[in-house]
JSON list of C-alpha atoms in Angstrom, two decimals:
[
{"chain": "U", "resi": 1, "resn": "UNK", "atom": "CA", "xyz": [-24.46, -67.11, 1.10]},
{"chain": "U", "resi": 2, "resn": "UNK", "atom": "CA", "xyz": [-25.16, -67.65, 5.02]},
{"chain": "U", "resi": 3, "resn": "UNK", "atom": "CA", "xyz": [-23.15, -65.38, 7.39]},
{"chain": "U", "resi": 4, "resn": "UNK", "atom": "CA", "xyz": [-23.51, -66.45, 11.36]},
{"chain": "U", "resi": 5, "resn": "UNK", "atom": "CA", "xyz": [-21.96, -63.74, 13.94]},
{"chain": "U", "resi": 6, "resn": "UNK", "atom": "CA", "xyz": [-20.25, -65.61, 16.80]},
{"chain": "U", "resi": 7, "resn": "UNK", "atom": "CA", "xyz": [-19.09, -62.50, 18.61]},
{"chain": "U", "resi": 8, "resn": "UNK", "atom": "CA", "xyz": [-21.88, -62.97, 21.34]},
{"chain": "U", "resi": 9, "resn": "UNK", "atom": "CA", "xyz": [-20.46, -66.40, 21.84]},
{"chain": "U", "resi": 10, "resn": "UNK", "atom": "CA", "xyz": [-18.28, -66.82, 25.53]},
{"chain": "U", "resi": 11, "resn": "UNK", "atom": "CA", "xyz": [-17.65, -70.49, 25.42]},
{"chain": "U", "resi": 12, "resn": "UNK", "atom": "CA", "xyz": [-17.06, -72.97, 22.49]},
{"chain": "U", "resi": 13, "resn": "UNK", "atom": "CA", "xyz": [-17.12, -77.03, 23.17]},
{"chain": "U", "resi": 14, "resn": "UNK", "atom": "CA", "xyz": [-17.56, -79.92, 21.10]},
{"chain": "U", "resi": 15, "resn": "UNK", "atom": "CA", "xyz": [-21.28, -79.70, 21.27]},
{"chain": "U", "resi": 16, "resn": "UNK", "atom": "CA", "xyz": [-21.43, -76.19, 19.69]},
{"chain": "U", "resi": 17, "resn": "UNK", "atom": "CA", "xyz": [-18.70, -77.23, 17.19]},
{"chain": "U", "resi": 18, "resn": "UNK", "atom": "CA", "xyz": [-20.67, -80.42, 15.90]},
{"chain": "U", "resi": 19, "resn": "UNK", "atom": "CA", "xyz": [-23.73, -78.47, 15.33]},
{"chain": "U", "resi": 20, "resn": "UNK", "atom": "CA", "xyz": [-21.90, -75.82, 13.44]},
{"chain": "U", "resi": 21, "resn": "UNK", "atom": "CA", "xyz": [-20.25, -78.44, 11.34]},
{"chain": "U", "resi": 22, "resn": "UNK", "atom": "CA", "xyz": [-23.88, -79.92, 10.88]},
{"chain": "U", "resi": 23, "resn": "UNK", "atom": "CA", "xyz": [-25.15, -76.70, 9.71]},
{"chain": "U", "resi": 24, "resn": "UNK", "atom": "CA", "xyz": [-22.31, -75.69, 7.19]},
{"chain": "U", "resi": 25, "resn": "UNK", "atom": "CA", "xyz": [-22.36, -79.19, 5.86]},
{"chain": "U", "resi": 26, "resn": "UNK", "atom": "CA", "xyz": [-26.25, -79.15, 5.21]},
{"chain": "U", "resi": 27, "resn": "UNK", "atom": "CA", "xyz": [-25.79, -75.65, 3.75]},
{"chain": "U", "resi": 28, "resn": "UNK", "atom": "CA", "xyz": [-23.18, -76.51, 1.49]},
{"chain": "U", "resi": 29, "resn": "UNK", "atom": "CA", "xyz": [-25.17, -79.60, -0.13]},
{"chain": "U", "resi": 30, "resn": "UNK", "atom": "CA", "xyz": [-27.88, -76.89, -0.96]},
{"chain": "U", "resi": 31, "resn": "UNK", "atom": "CA", "xyz": [-25.14, -74.54, -2.81]},
{"chain": "U", "resi": 32, "resn": "UNK", "atom": "CA", "xyz": [-25.03, -72.18, 0.13]},
{"chain": "U", "resi": 33, "resn": "UNK", "atom": "CA", "xyz": [-21.70, -70.85, 1.30]},
{"chain": "U", "resi": 34, "resn": "UNK", "atom": "CA", "xyz": [-21.47, -70.40, 5.03]},
{"chain": "U", "resi": 35, "resn": "UNK", "atom": "CA", "xyz": [-19.28, -67.73, 6.47]},
{"chain": "U", "resi": 36, "resn": "UNK", "atom": "CA", "xyz": [-18.63, -67.68, 10.39]},
{"chain": "U", "resi": 37, "resn": "UNK", "atom": "CA", "xyz": [-17.51, -64.14, 11.88]},
{"chain": "U", "resi": 38, "resn": "UNK", "atom": "CA", "xyz": [-16.99, -63.09, 15.51]},
{"chain": "U", "resi": 39, "resn": "UNK", "atom": "CA", "xyz": [-14.41, -65.80, 16.51]},
{"chain": "U", "resi": 40, "resn": "UNK", "atom": "CA", "xyz": [-12.51, -63.87, 19.05]},
{"chain": "U", "resi": 41, "resn": "UNK", "atom": "CA", "xyz": [-8.90, -65.07, 19.89]},
{"chain": "U", "resi": 42, "resn": "UNK", "atom": "CA", "xyz": [-9.85, -66.70, 23.24]},
{"chain": "U", "resi": 43, "resn": "UNK", "atom": "CA", "xyz": [-12.43, -68.37, 21.27]},
{"chain": "U", "resi": 44, "resn": "UNK", "atom": "CA", "xyz": [-9.76, -69.93, 18.64]},
{"chain": "U", "resi": 45, "resn": "UNK", "atom": "CA", "xyz": [-7.44, -70.60, 21.63]},
{"chain": "U", "resi": 46, "resn": "UNK", "atom": "CA", "xyz": [-10.15, -72.81, 23.18]},
{"chain": "U", "resi": 47, "resn": "UNK", "atom": "CA", "xyz": [-11.26, -74.23, 20.26]},
{"chain": "U", "resi": 48, "resn": "UNK", "atom": "CA", "xyz": [-7.15, -75.29, 19.45]},
{"chain": "U", "resi": 49, "resn": "UNK", "atom": "CA", "xyz": [-6.75, -76.58, 23.07]},
{"chain": "U", "resi": 50, "resn": "UNK", "atom": "CA", "xyz": [-10.02, -78.77, 22.54]},
{"chain": "U", "resi": 51, "resn": "UNK", "atom": "CA", "xyz": [-8.56, -79.94, 19.36]},
{"chain": "U", "resi": 52, "resn": "UNK", "atom": "CA", "xyz": [-11.53, -78.61, 17.42]},
{"chain": "U", "resi": 53, "resn": "UNK", "atom": "CA", "xyz": [-10.13, -78.05, 13.59]},
{"chain": "U", "resi": 54, "resn": "UNK", "atom": "CA", "xyz": [-11.84, -74.77, 12.50]},
{"chain": "U", "resi": 55, "resn": "UNK", "atom": "CA", "xyz": [-9.99, -74.74, 9.02]},
{"chain": "U", "resi": 56, "resn": "UNK", "atom": "CA", "xyz": [-12.87, -76.09, 6.82]},
{"chain": "U", "resi": 57, "resn": "UNK", "atom": "CA", "xyz": [-14.90, -73.08, 7.73]},
{"chain": "U", "resi": 58, "resn": "UNK", "atom": "CA", "xyz": [-14.86, -69.67, 6.13]},
{"chain": "U", "resi": 59, "resn": "UNK", "atom": "CA", "xyz": [-14.14, -67.51, 8.72]},
{"chain": "U", "resi": 60, "resn": "UNK", "atom": "CA", "xyz": [-13.69, -63.61, 9.42]},
{"chain": "U", "resi": 61, "resn": "UNK", "atom": "CA", "xyz": [-12.87, -61.47, 12.50]},
{"chain": "U", "resi": 62, "resn": "UNK", "atom": "CA", "xyz": [-15.57, -59.00, 11.84]},
{"chain": "U", "resi": 63, "resn": "UNK", "atom": "CA", "xyz": [-18.71, -58.91, 9.85]},
{"chain": "U", "resi": 64, "resn": "UNK", "atom": "CA", "xyz": [-17.61, -56.04, 8.00]},
{"chain": "U", "resi": 65, "resn": "UNK", "atom": "CA", "xyz": [-14.45, -57.88, 7.14]},
{"chain": "U", "resi": 66, "resn": "UNK", "atom": "CA", "xyz": [-16.83, -60.87, 5.69]},
{"chain": "U", "resi": 67, "resn": "UNK", "atom": "CA", "xyz": [-18.91, -58.25, 3.45]},
{"chain": "U", "resi": 68, "resn": "UNK", "atom": "CA", "xyz": [-16.28, -56.85, 1.90]},
{"chain": "U", "resi": 69, "resn": "UNK", "atom": "CA", "xyz": [-14.63, -60.11, 0.99]},
{"chain": "U", "resi": 70, "resn": "UNK", "atom": "CA", "xyz": [-18.25, -60.76, -0.93]},
{"chain": "U", "resi": 71, "resn": "UNK", "atom": "CA", "xyz": [-18.37, -57.37, -2.24]},
{"chain": "U", "resi": 72, "resn": "UNK", "atom": "CA", "xyz": [-14.48, -58.31, -3.67]},
{"chain": "U", "resi": 73, "resn": "UNK", "atom": "CA", "xyz": [-15.87, -61.64, -5.12]},
{"chain": "U", "resi": 74, "resn": "UNK", "atom": "CA", "xyz": [-18.78, -60.30, -6.33]},
{"chain": "U", "resi": 75, "resn": "UNK", "atom": "CA", "xyz": [-17.04, -57.81, -8.35]},
{"chain": "U", "resi": 76, "resn": "UNK", "atom": "CA", "xyz": [-13.93, -60.00, -9.42]},
{"chain": "U", "resi": 77, "resn": "UNK", "atom": "CA", "xyz": [-16.74, -62.48, -10.95]},
{"chain": "U", "resi": 78, "resn": "UNK", "atom": "CA", "xyz": [-18.30, -59.24, -13.09]}
]
């Protein structure tokens, strides 16, 4: 599991998105699930306006939400 927090990111563009997708694709090939946190509404709106599709990424608003999801998934698996 790899978690990356974007709460400090002020702007997103195609360059940032391209590298983000490259990183997550590489991690997926290694069997690692990437989780992105901290994408604020303004950042998401900019991504949509630029035509950037983030739906292939597993995202959470906060690190806490991501951790709760991971814990829930782990407890469900036994």
